[in-house]
Amino acid sequence: MTAPTTDAVGRAGAEPPVRPRRGIDGVQPVAALLGVIALGIVLVLSLDLVSATVALLLELALLPLLRIPVRTLLLRTSPVLVAVPLTGLSIALYGQASGRVWFDFLFAHVTDGSLQLALATMLRVLAVGIPGIVLFVRTDVTDLADGLAQVLRLPARFVLGALAAIRMMTLLGDDWRQLAMARRARGVADRGRLRRGVSMAFGLLVVALRRATTLAVAMESRGFGAPGPRTWARPVRFAGPEWAMLAVLVGIGVVAVAAAVLAGTWRA
């Protein structure tokens, strides 16, 4: 069976169609990556409550635009939500001591200054971590790789090699199960749990090295790393939606810094 082809696709040298955009999900992930990096740099310039609070409130106000289910949001941000109280506790106990002393034992000093610094750090971790996670919940790693190679001009061999490695991460579980089944069929799966785990891990490493060698040979045979321009199946355009995403993230940082300066809490 043959599928009909249009003149645009069948014509020699025609540019492949660009992937259709669908709202925020259609924005090139490189724009979100650059915006999150810029926002993080702006927010780490000062450890004050006002800038962190303003940035976090603005992010929470814009969060419904992403239309992420609450369960998915809580699941993806759970590492940050767990790390925030631990970070605040460590800074409250061992941060810079100033003001009234609430608790003092050996190296632990809980004071007004350490508590304020802990609260500011917790809010700042949330302000930087939440957009860094939620903006990449629905990101396709292939789109990100296309953007890194075509927009940021990173080496194609490095970008596509990393993309292939990420895609093959899902194969590790299948390889582990196949190794376990093969060992059980040979009657060598009833040894000690620790010894069996070390042996299977070594076998998994051998399988991964063989697959990496095959991938490297395949990439070399297709001319990756060769001089000259490379063509791409899906051209990337850094246009209006990407600039808007970048402007929103940078604008959050600028508004937060301006609020801290006006409130007199800015500490560079």
PDB file of C-alpha atoms in Angstrom:
ATOM      1  CA  MET A   1       0.000   0.000   0.000  1.00  0.00           C
ATOM      2  CA  THR A   2       1.212   3.467  -0.816  1.00  0.00           C
ATOM      3  CA  ALA A   3       0.159   6.690   0.845  1.00  0.00           C
ATOM      4  CA  PRO A   4      -0.584   9.757  -1.275  1.00  0.00           C
ATOM      5  CA  THR A   5       2.010  12.487  -1.125  1.00  0.00           C
ATOM      6  CA  THR A   6       1.486  16.184  -1.676  1.00  0.00           C
ATOM      7  CA  ASP A   7       3.624  18.293  -3.930  1.00  0.00           C
ATOM      8  CA  ALA A   8       5.162  20.123  -0.978  1.00  0.00           C
ATOM      9  CA  VAL A   9       6.363  16.916   0.632  1.00  0.00           C
ATOM     10  CA  GLY A  10       7.315  15.098  -2.549  1.00  0.00           C
ATOM     11  CA  ARG A  11       9.206  17.986  -4.123  1.00  0.00           C
ATOM     12  CA  ALA A  12      12.972  17.590  -3.785  1.00  0.00           C
ATOM     13  CA  GLY A  13      14.560  20.012  -1.341  1.00  0.00           C
ATOM     14  CA  ALA A  14      11.244  21.060   0.238  1.00  0.00           C
ATOM     15  CA  GLU A  15      11.443  22.048   3.901  1.00  0.00           C
ATOM     16  CA  PRO A  16       9.729  19.587   6.274  1.00  0.00           C
ATOM     17  CA  PRO A  17       6.636  20.970   7.997  1.00  0.00           C
ATOM     18  CA  VAL A  18       7.069  22.598  11.381  1.00  0.00           C
ATOM     19  CA  ARG A  19       5.385  20.864  14.292  1.00  0.00           C
ATOM     20  CA  PRO A  20       2.035  22.584  15.017  1.00  0.00           C
ATOM     21  CA  ARG A  21       1.818  24.743  18.112  1.00  0.00           C
ATOM     22  CA  ARG A  22      -0.889  24.239  20.726  1.00  0.00           C
ATOM     23  CA  GLY A  23      -0.927  26.945  23.369  1.00  0.00           C
ATOM     24  CA  ILE A  24       1.731  26.876  26.049  1.00  0.00           C
ATOM     25  CA  ASP A  25       2.554  23.246  25.260  1.00  0.00           C
ATOM     26  CA  GLY A  26       3.688  24.351  21.809  1.00  0.00           C
ATOM     27  CA  VAL A  27       6.310  26.781  23.116  1.00  0.00           C
ATOM     28  CA  GLN A  28       9.846  25.625  22.439  1.00  0.00           C
ATOM     29  CA  PRO A  29      11.277  24.200  25.707  1.00  0.00           C
ATOM     30  CA  VAL A  30      14.514  26.149  25.241  1.00  0.00           C
ATOM     31  CA  ALA A  31      12.575  29.358  25.958  1.00  0.00           C
ATOM     32  CA  ALA A  32      11.403  27.952  29.286  1.00  0.00           C
ATOM     33  CA  LEU A  33      14.923  26.728  30.049  1.00  0.00           C
ATOM     34  CA  LEU A  34      16.485  30.136  29.398  1.00  0.00           C
ATOM     35  CA  GLY A  35      13.726  31.885  31.350  1.00  0.00           C
ATOM     36  CA  VAL A  36      14.086  29.639  34.395  1.00  0.00           C
ATOM     37  CA  ILE A  37      17.866  30.154  34.397  1.00  0.00           C
ATOM     38  CA  ALA A  38      17.435  33.935  34.181  1.00  0.00           C
ATOM     39  CA  LEU A  39      14.807  33.911  36.944  1.00  0.00           C
ATOM     40  CA  GLY A  40      17.060  31.835  39.187  1.00  0.00           C
ATOM     41  CA  ILE A  41      20.010  34.175  38.649  1.00  0.00           C
ATOM     42  CA  VAL A  42      17.876  37.201  39.516  1.00  0.00           C
ATOM     43  CA  LEU A  43      16.411  35.630  42.650  1.00  0.00           C
ATOM     44  CA  VAL A  44      19.718  34.457  44.114  1.00  0.00           C
ATOM     45  CA  LEU A  45      21.131  37.977  44.072  1.00  0.00           C
ATOM     46  CA  SER A  46      19.410  38.768  47.360  1.00  0.00           C
ATOM     47  CA  LEU A  47      18.139  36.774  50.340  1.00  0.00           C
ATOM     48  CA  ASP A  48      15.171  38.821  51.468  1.00  0.00           C
ATOM     49  CA  LEU A  49      11.553  37.966  52.173  1.00  0.00           C
ATOM     50  CA  VAL A  50       9.927  40.523  49.882  1.00  0.00           C
ATOM     51  CA  SER A  51      11.479  39.495  46.564  1.00  0.00           C
ATOM     52  CA  ALA A  52      10.974  35.773  47.221  1.00  0.00           C
ATOM     53  CA  THR A  53       7.362  36.298  48.332  1.00  0.00           C
ATOM     54  CA  VAL A  54       6.473  38.482  45.349  1.00  0.00           C
ATOM     55  CA  ALA A  55       8.046  36.055  42.877  1.00  0.00           C
ATOM     56  CA  LEU A  56       6.266  33.073  44.430  1.00  0.00           C
ATOM     57  CA  LEU A  57       2.873  34.840  44.443  1.00  0.00           C
ATOM     58  CA  LEU A  58       3.241  35.822  40.778  1.00  0.00           C
ATOM     59  CA  GLU A  59       4.137  32.248  39.851  1.00  0.00           C
ATOM     60  CA  LEU A  60       1.158  30.834  41.749  1.00  0.00           C
ATOM     61  CA  ALA A  61      -1.124  33.362  40.027  1.00  0.00           C
ATOM     62  CA  LEU A  62       0.111  32.222  36.586  1.00  0.00           C
ATOM     63  CA  LEU A  63       0.107  28.520  37.445  1.00  0.00           C
ATOM     64  CA  PRO A  64      -3.547  27.878  36.376  1.00  0.00           C
ATOM     65  CA  LEU A  65      -2.634  28.898  32.820  1.00  0.00           C
ATOM     66  CA  LEU A  66      -0.610  25.690  32.475  1.00  0.00           C
ATOM     67  CA  ARG A  67      -3.723  23.554  33.161  1.00  0.00           C
ATOM     68  CA  ILE A  68      -1.805  20.885  35.044  1.00  0.00           C
ATOM     69  CA  PRO A  69      -3.892  18.510  37.201  1.00  0.00           C
ATOM     70  CA  VAL A  70      -3.426  19.047  40.919  1.00  0.00           C
ATOM     71  CA  ARG A  71      -2.370  15.438  41.497  1.00  0.00           C
ATOM     72  CA  THR A  72       0.271  15.644  38.763  1.00  0.00           C
ATOM     73  CA  LEU A  73       1.478  18.987  40.103  1.00  0.00           C
ATOM     74  CA  LEU A  74       1.879  17.673  43.643  1.00  0.00           C
ATOM     75  CA  LEU A  75       3.583  14.516  42.417  1.00  0.00           C
ATOM     76  CA  ARG A  76       6.116  16.335  40.256  1.00  0.00           C
ATOM     77  CA  THR A  77       6.887  19.031  42.827  1.00  0.00           C
ATOM     78  CA  SER A  78       7.120  16.571  45.738  1.00  0.00           C
ATOM     79  CA  PRO A  79      10.968  16.581  45.742  1.00  0.00           C
ATOM     80  CA  VAL A  80      10.964  20.362  46.145  1.00  0.00           C
ATOM     81  CA  LEU A  81       8.211  20.266  48.763  1.00  0.00           C
ATOM     82  CA  VAL A  82      10.229  17.729  50.772  1.00  0.00           C
ATOM     83  CA  ALA A  83      13.527  19.592  50.379  1.00  0.00           C
ATOM     84  CA  VAL A  84      12.113  22.982  51.414  1.00  0.00           C
ATOM     85  CA  PRO A  85      11.448  22.236  55.134  1.00  0.00           C
ATOM     86  CA  LEU A  86      14.772  20.367  55.429  1.00  0.00           C
ATOM     87  CA  THR A  87      16.596  23.353  53.974  1.00  0.00           C
ATOM     88  CA  GLY A  88      14.777  25.743  56.277  1.00  0.00           C
ATOM     89  CA  LEU A  89      15.527  23.605  59.328  1.00  0.00           C
ATOM     90  CA  SER A  90      19.255  23.433  58.601  1.00  0.00           C
ATOM     91  CA  ILE A  91      19.511  27.186  58.046  1.00  0.00           C
ATOM     92  CA  ALA A  92      17.439  27.935  61.141  1.00  0.00           C
ATOM     93  CA  LEU A  93      19.797  25.835  63.263  1.00  0.00           C
ATOM     94  CA  TYR A  94      23.130  26.786  61.695  1.00  0.00           C
ATOM     95  CA  GLY A  95      22.456  30.081  59.939  1.00  0.00           C
ATOM     96  CA  GLN A  96      23.897  33.452  60.818  1.00  0.00           C
ATOM     97  CA  ALA A  97      22.923  34.276  64.409  1.00  0.00           C
ATOM     98  CA  SER A  98      21.504  37.717  65.113  1.00  0.00           C
ATOM     99  CA  GLY A  99      18.796  39.184  67.305  1.00  0.00           C
ATOM    100  CA  ARG A 100      16.917  37.363  70.023  1.00  0.00           C
ATOM    101  CA  VAL A 101      18.143  33.848  70.872  1.00  0.00           C
ATOM    102  CA  TRP A 102      15.417  31.196  70.928  1.00  0.00           C
ATOM    103  CA  PHE A 103      17.520  28.052  71.147  1.00  0.00           C
ATOM    104  CA  ASP A 104      21.226  27.471  71.797  1.00  0.00           C
ATOM    105  CA  PHE A 105      22.931  24.103  71.972  1.00  0.00           C
ATOM    106  CA  LEU A 106      26.506  23.390  70.846  1.00  0.00           C
ATOM    107  CA  PHE A 107      26.699  24.477  67.175  1.00  0.00           C
ATOM    108  CA  ALA A 108      22.953  25.048  66.820  1.00  0.00           C
ATOM    109  CA  HIS A 109      21.779  28.634  67.372  1.00  0.00           C
ATOM    110  CA  VAL A 110      18.180  29.561  66.590  1.00  0.00           C
ATOM    111  CA  THR A 111      17.765  33.325  66.547  1.00  0.00           C
ATOM    112  CA  ASP A 112      15.555  35.917  64.904  1.00  0.00           C
ATOM    113  CA  GLY A 113      18.117  36.377  62.136  1.00  0.00           C
ATOM    114  CA  SER A 114      18.476  32.664  61.387  1.00  0.00           C
ATOM    115  CA  LEU A 115      14.694  32.173  61.346  1.00  0.00           C
ATOM    116  CA  GLN A 116      14.243  35.073  58.945  1.00  0.00           C
ATOM    117  CA  LEU A 117      17.027  33.752  56.722  1.00  0.00           C
ATOM    118  CA  ALA A 118      15.491  30.258  56.792  1.00  0.00           C
ATOM    119  CA  LEU A 119      12.071  31.583  55.761  1.00  0.00           C
ATOM    120  CA  ALA A 120      13.577  33.657  52.936  1.00  0.00           C
ATOM    121  CA  THR A 121      15.544  30.644  51.692  1.00  0.00           C
ATOM    122  CA  MET A 122      12.505  28.380  51.761  1.00  0.00           C
ATOM    123  CA  LEU A 123      10.454  30.858  49.746  1.00  0.00           C
ATOM    124  CA  ARG A 124      13.319  31.320  47.294  1.00  0.00           C
ATOM    125  CA  VAL A 125      13.703  27.578  46.766  1.00  0.00           C
ATOM    126  CA  LEU A 126       9.998  27.352  45.991  1.00  0.00           C
ATOM    127  CA  ALA A 127      10.142  30.373  43.667  1.00  0.00           C
ATOM    128  CA  VAL A 128      12.994  28.851  41.668  1.00  0.00           C
ATOM    129  CA  GLY A 129      12.036  25.180  41.890  1.00  0.00           C
ATOM    130  CA  ILE A 130       8.334  25.344  41.024  1.00  0.00           C
ATOM    131  CA  PRO A 131       8.700  26.954  37.550  1.00  0.00           C
ATOM    132  CA  GLY A 132      11.738  24.790  36.887  1.00  0.00           C
ATOM    133  CA  ILE A 133       9.547  21.700  37.314  1.00  0.00           C
ATOM    134  CA  VAL A 134       6.061  22.620  36.127  1.00  0.00           C
ATOM    135  CA  LEU A 135       7.250  24.124  32.840  1.00  0.00           C
ATOM    136  CA  PHE A 136       8.811  20.796  31.883  1.00  0.00           C
ATOM    137  CA  VAL A 137       5.988  18.481  33.002  1.00  0.00           C
ATOM    138  CA  ARG A 138       4.746  17.948  29.438  1.00  0.00           C
ATOM    139  CA  THR A 139       7.994  18.659  27.630  1.00  0.00           C
ATOM    140  CA  ASP A 140       9.056  16.227  24.944  1.00  0.00           C
ATOM    141  CA  VAL A 141      12.789  15.573  25.205  1.00  0.00           C
ATOM    142  CA  THR A 142      12.976  15.469  21.400  1.00  0.00           C
ATOM    143  CA  ASP A 143      11.658  19.047  21.211  1.00  0.00           C
ATOM    144  CA  LEU A 144      14.182  20.102  23.837  1.00  0.00           C
ATOM    145  CA  ALA A 145      17.007  18.428  21.920  1.00  0.00           C
ATOM    146  CA  ASP A 146      15.908  20.156  18.692  1.00  0.00           C
ATOM    147  CA  GLY A 147      15.964  23.506  20.470  1.00  0.00           C
ATOM    148  CA  LEU A 148      19.361  22.936  22.068  1.00  0.00           C
ATOM    149  CA  ALA A 149      20.896  22.023  18.725  1.00  0.00           C
ATOM    150  CA  GLN A 150      19.165  24.576  16.493  1.00  0.00           C
ATOM    151  CA  VAL A 151      18.636  27.561  18.811  1.00  0.00           C
ATOM    152  CA  LEU A 152      21.589  27.339  21.200  1.00  0.00           C
ATOM    153  CA  ARG A 153      23.836  25.755  18.521  1.00  0.00           C
ATOM    154  CA  LEU A 154      25.122  22.978  20.750  1.00  0.00           C
ATOM    155  CA  PRO A 155      27.035  20.160  19.002  1.00  0.00           C
ATOM    156  CA  ALA A 156      24.634  17.777  17.280  1.00  0.00           C
ATOM    157  CA  ARG A 157      26.604  14.710  18.348  1.00  0.00           C
ATOM    158  CA  PHE A 158      26.407  15.649  22.016  1.00  0.00           C
ATOM    159  CA  VAL A 159      22.716  16.664  21.935  1.00  0.00           C
ATOM    160  CA  LEU A 160      21.434  13.660  20.003  1.00  0.00           C
ATOM    161  CA  GLY A 161      23.658  11.278  21.945  1.00  0.00           C
ATOM    162  CA  ALA A 162      22.148  12.582  25.182  1.00  0.00           C
ATOM    163  CA  LEU A 163      18.659  12.305  23.640  1.00  0.00           C
ATOM    164  CA  ALA A 164      19.281   8.678  22.687  1.00  0.00           C
ATOM    165  CA  ALA A 165      20.579   7.957  26.199  1.00  0.00           C
ATOM    166  CA  ILE A 166      17.430   9.423  27.762  1.00  0.00           C
ATOM    167  CA  ARG A 167      15.218   7.466  25.399  1.00  0.00           C
ATOM    168  CA  MET A 168      17.068   4.266  26.277  1.00  0.00           C
ATOM    169  CA  MET A 169      16.666   4.786  30.018  1.00  0.00           C
ATOM    170  CA  THR A 170      13.282   3.084  29.737  1.00  0.00           C
ATOM    171  CA  LEU A 171      15.040  -0.048  28.466  1.00  0.00           C
ATOM    172  CA  LEU A 172      16.955  -0.563  31.706  1.00  0.00           C
ATOM    173  CA  GLY A 173      13.913  -2.004  33.459  1.00  0.00           C
ATOM    174  CA  ASP A 174      13.271  -4.417  30.594  1.00  0.00           C
ATOM    175  CA  ASP A 175      16.930  -5.451  30.570  1.00  0.00           C
ATOM    176  CA  TRP A 176      16.842  -6.068  34.315  1.00  0.00           C
ATOM    177  CA  ARG A 177      13.772  -8.282  34.020  1.00  0.00           C
ATOM    178  CA  GLN A 178      15.272 -10.222  31.123  1.00  0.00           C
ATOM    179  CA  LEU A 179      18.483 -10.808  33.062  1.00  0.00           C
ATOM    180  CA  ALA A 180      16.498 -12.032  36.059  1.00  0.00           C
ATOM    181  CA  MET A 181      14.484 -14.421  33.885  1.00  0.00           C
ATOM    182  CA  ALA A 182      17.621 -15.722  32.179  1.00  0.00           C
ATOM    183  CA  ARG A 183      19.356 -16.352  35.523  1.00  0.00           C
ATOM    184  CA  ARG A 184      16.283 -18.106  36.868  1.00  0.00           C
ATOM    185  CA  ALA A 185      16.117 -20.317  33.762  1.00  0.00           C
ATOM    186  CA  ARG A 186      19.743 -21.295  34.326  1.00  0.00           C
ATOM    187  CA  GLY A 187      19.135 -22.037  37.989  1.00  0.00           C
ATOM    188  CA  VAL A 188      21.484 -19.342  39.343  1.00  0.00           C
ATOM    189  CA  ALA A 189      18.862 -16.965  40.744  1.00  0.00           C
ATOM    190  CA  ASP A 190      18.570 -18.515  44.214  1.00  0.00           C
ATOM    191  CA  ARG A 191      21.794 -17.158  45.682  1.00  0.00           C
ATOM    192  CA  GLY A 192      22.072 -14.381  48.253  1.00  0.00           C
ATOM    193  CA  ARG A 193      20.167 -11.216  47.470  1.00  0.00           C
ATOM    194  CA  LEU A 194      23.237  -8.966  47.704  1.00  0.00           C
ATOM    195  CA  ARG A 195      25.392 -11.254  45.577  1.00  0.00           C
ATOM    196  CA  ARG A 196      22.610 -11.651  43.016  1.00  0.00           C
ATOM    197  CA  GLY A 197      22.116  -7.881  42.824  1.00  0.00           C
ATOM    198  CA  VAL A 198      25.817  -7.189  42.251  1.00  0.00           C
ATOM    199  CA  SER A 199      26.013  -9.861  39.544  1.00  0.00           C
ATOM    200  CA  MET A 200      22.933  -8.545  37.751  1.00  0.00           C
ATOM    201  CA  ALA A 201      24.191  -4.968  37.986  1.00  0.00           C
ATOM    202  CA  PHE A 202      27.428  -6.036  36.298  1.00  0.00           C
ATOM    203  CA  GLY A 203      25.458  -7.781  33.567  1.00  0.00           C
ATOM    204  CA  LEU A 204      23.304  -4.696  33.081  1.00  0.00           C
ATOM    205  CA  LEU A 205      26.463  -2.607  32.740  1.00  0.00           C
ATOM    206  CA  VAL A 206      27.756  -4.929  30.024  1.00  0.00           C
ATOM    207  CA  VAL A 207      24.456  -4.683  28.135  1.00  0.00           C
ATOM    208  CA  ALA A 208      24.496  -0.880  28.408  1.00  0.00           C
ATOM    209  CA  LEU A 209      28.074  -0.683  27.097  1.00  0.00           C
ATOM    210  CA  ARG A 210      27.216  -2.878  24.131  1.00  0.00           C
ATOM    211  CA  ARG A 211      24.187  -0.751  23.305  1.00  0.00           C
ATOM    212  CA  ALA A 212      26.254   2.430  23.625  1.00  0.00           C
ATOM    213  CA  THR A 213      28.863   1.020  21.248  1.00  0.00           C
ATOM    214  CA  THR A 214      26.193   0.151  18.704  1.00  0.00           C
ATOM    215  CA  LEU A 215      24.701   3.631  19.008  1.00  0.00           C
ATOM    216  CA  ALA A 216      28.102   5.291  18.563  1.00  0.00           C
ATOM    217  CA  VAL A 217      28.826   3.268  15.420  1.00  0.00           C
ATOM    218  CA  ALA A 218      25.363   4.088  14.036  1.00  0.00           C
ATOM    219  CA  MET A 219      25.882   7.823  14.654  1.00  0.00           C
ATOM    220  CA  GLU A 220      29.322   7.792  13.045  1.00  0.00           C
ATOM    221  CA  SER A 221      27.968   5.984   9.987  1.00  0.00           C
ATOM    222  CA  ARG A 222      25.340   8.703   9.597  1.00  0.00           C
ATOM    223  CA  GLY A 223      27.911  11.484   9.643  1.00  0.00           C
ATOM    224  CA  PHE A 224      27.351  12.963  13.089  1.00  0.00           C
ATOM    225  CA  GLY A 225      30.154  15.352  13.904  1.00  0.00           C
ATOM    226  CA  ALA A 226      31.157  15.794  10.257  1.00  0.00           C
ATOM    227  CA  PRO A 227      31.840  19.342   9.033  1.00  0.00           C
ATOM    228  CA  GLY A 228      29.125  21.220   7.220  1.00  0.00           C
ATOM    229  CA  PRO A 229      25.519  22.177   7.969  1.00  0.00           C
ATOM    230  CA  ARG A 230      23.121  19.494   9.202  1.00  0.00           C
ATOM    231  CA  THR A 231      19.493  19.172   8.203  1.00  0.00           C
ATOM    232  CA  TRP A 232      16.742  18.586  10.746  1.00  0.00           C
ATOM    233  CA  ALA A 233      13.448  16.749  10.375  1.00  0.00           C
ATOM    234  CA  ARG A 234      11.621  19.379  12.459  1.00  0.00           C
ATOM    235  CA  PRO A 235      12.959  22.932  12.102  1.00  0.00           C
ATOM    236  CA  VAL A 236      12.727  25.027  15.275  1.00  0.00           C
ATOM    237  CA  ARG A 237      11.567  28.626  15.257  1.00  0.00           C
ATOM    238  CA  PHE A 238      12.219  30.944  18.187  1.00  0.00           C
ATOM    239  CA  ALA A 239       9.353  33.346  17.544  1.00  0.00           C
ATOM    240  CA  GLY A 240       6.724  35.337  19.428  1.00  0.00           C
ATOM    241  CA  PRO A 241       5.493  32.671  21.906  1.00  0.00           C
ATOM    242  CA  GLU A 242       9.046  31.870  22.936  1.00  0.00           C
ATOM    243  CA  TRP A 243       9.932  35.512  23.466  1.00  0.00           C
ATOM    244  CA  ALA A 244       6.714  35.959  25.460  1.00  0.00           C
ATOM    245  CA  MET A 245       7.591  33.018  27.720  1.00  0.00           C
ATOM    246  CA  LEU A 246      11.076  34.416  28.261  1.00  0.00           C
ATOM    247  CA  ALA A 247       9.703  37.911  28.955  1.00  0.00           C
ATOM    248  CA  VAL A 248       7.206  36.598  31.533  1.00  0.00           C
ATOM    249  CA  LEU A 249       9.843  34.671  33.495  1.00  0.00           C
ATOM    250  CA  VAL A 250      12.352  37.522  33.422  1.00  0.00           C
ATOM    251  CA  GLY A 251       9.577  39.983  34.265  1.00  0.00           C
ATOM    252  CA  ILE A 252       8.727  38.010  37.407  1.00  0.00           C
ATOM    253  CA  GLY A 253      12.300  38.397  38.602  1.00  0.00           C
ATOM    254  CA  VAL A 254      12.416  42.099  37.720  1.00  0.00           C
ATOM    255  CA  VAL A 255       9.130  42.827  39.550  1.00  0.00           C
ATOM    256  CA  ALA A 256      10.332  40.900  42.602  1.00  0.00           C
ATOM    257  CA  VAL A 257      13.612  42.809  42.713  1.00  0.00           C
ATOM    258  CA  ALA A 258      11.830  46.151  42.233  1.00  0.00           C
ATOM    259  CA  ALA A 259       9.445  45.334  45.099  1.00  0.00           C
ATOM    260  CA  ALA A 260      12.366  44.458  47.384  1.00  0.00           C
ATOM    261  CA  VAL A 261      14.205  47.664  46.508  1.00  0.00           C
ATOM    262  CA  LEU A 262      11.103  49.792  47.123  1.00  0.00           C
ATOM    263  CA  ALA A 263      10.479  48.030  50.434  1.00  0.00           C
ATOM    264  CA  GLY A 264      14.082  48.581  51.502  1.00  0.00           C
ATOM    265  CA  THR A 265      14.793  44.870  52.085  1.00  0.00           C
ATOM    266  CA  TRP A 266      17.134  44.313  49.139  1.00  0.00           C
ATOM    267  CA  ARG A 267      20.456  42.868  50.226  1.00  0.00           C
ATOM    268  CA  ALA A 268      22.909  42.344  47.391  1.00  0.00           C
TER     269      ALA A 268
END
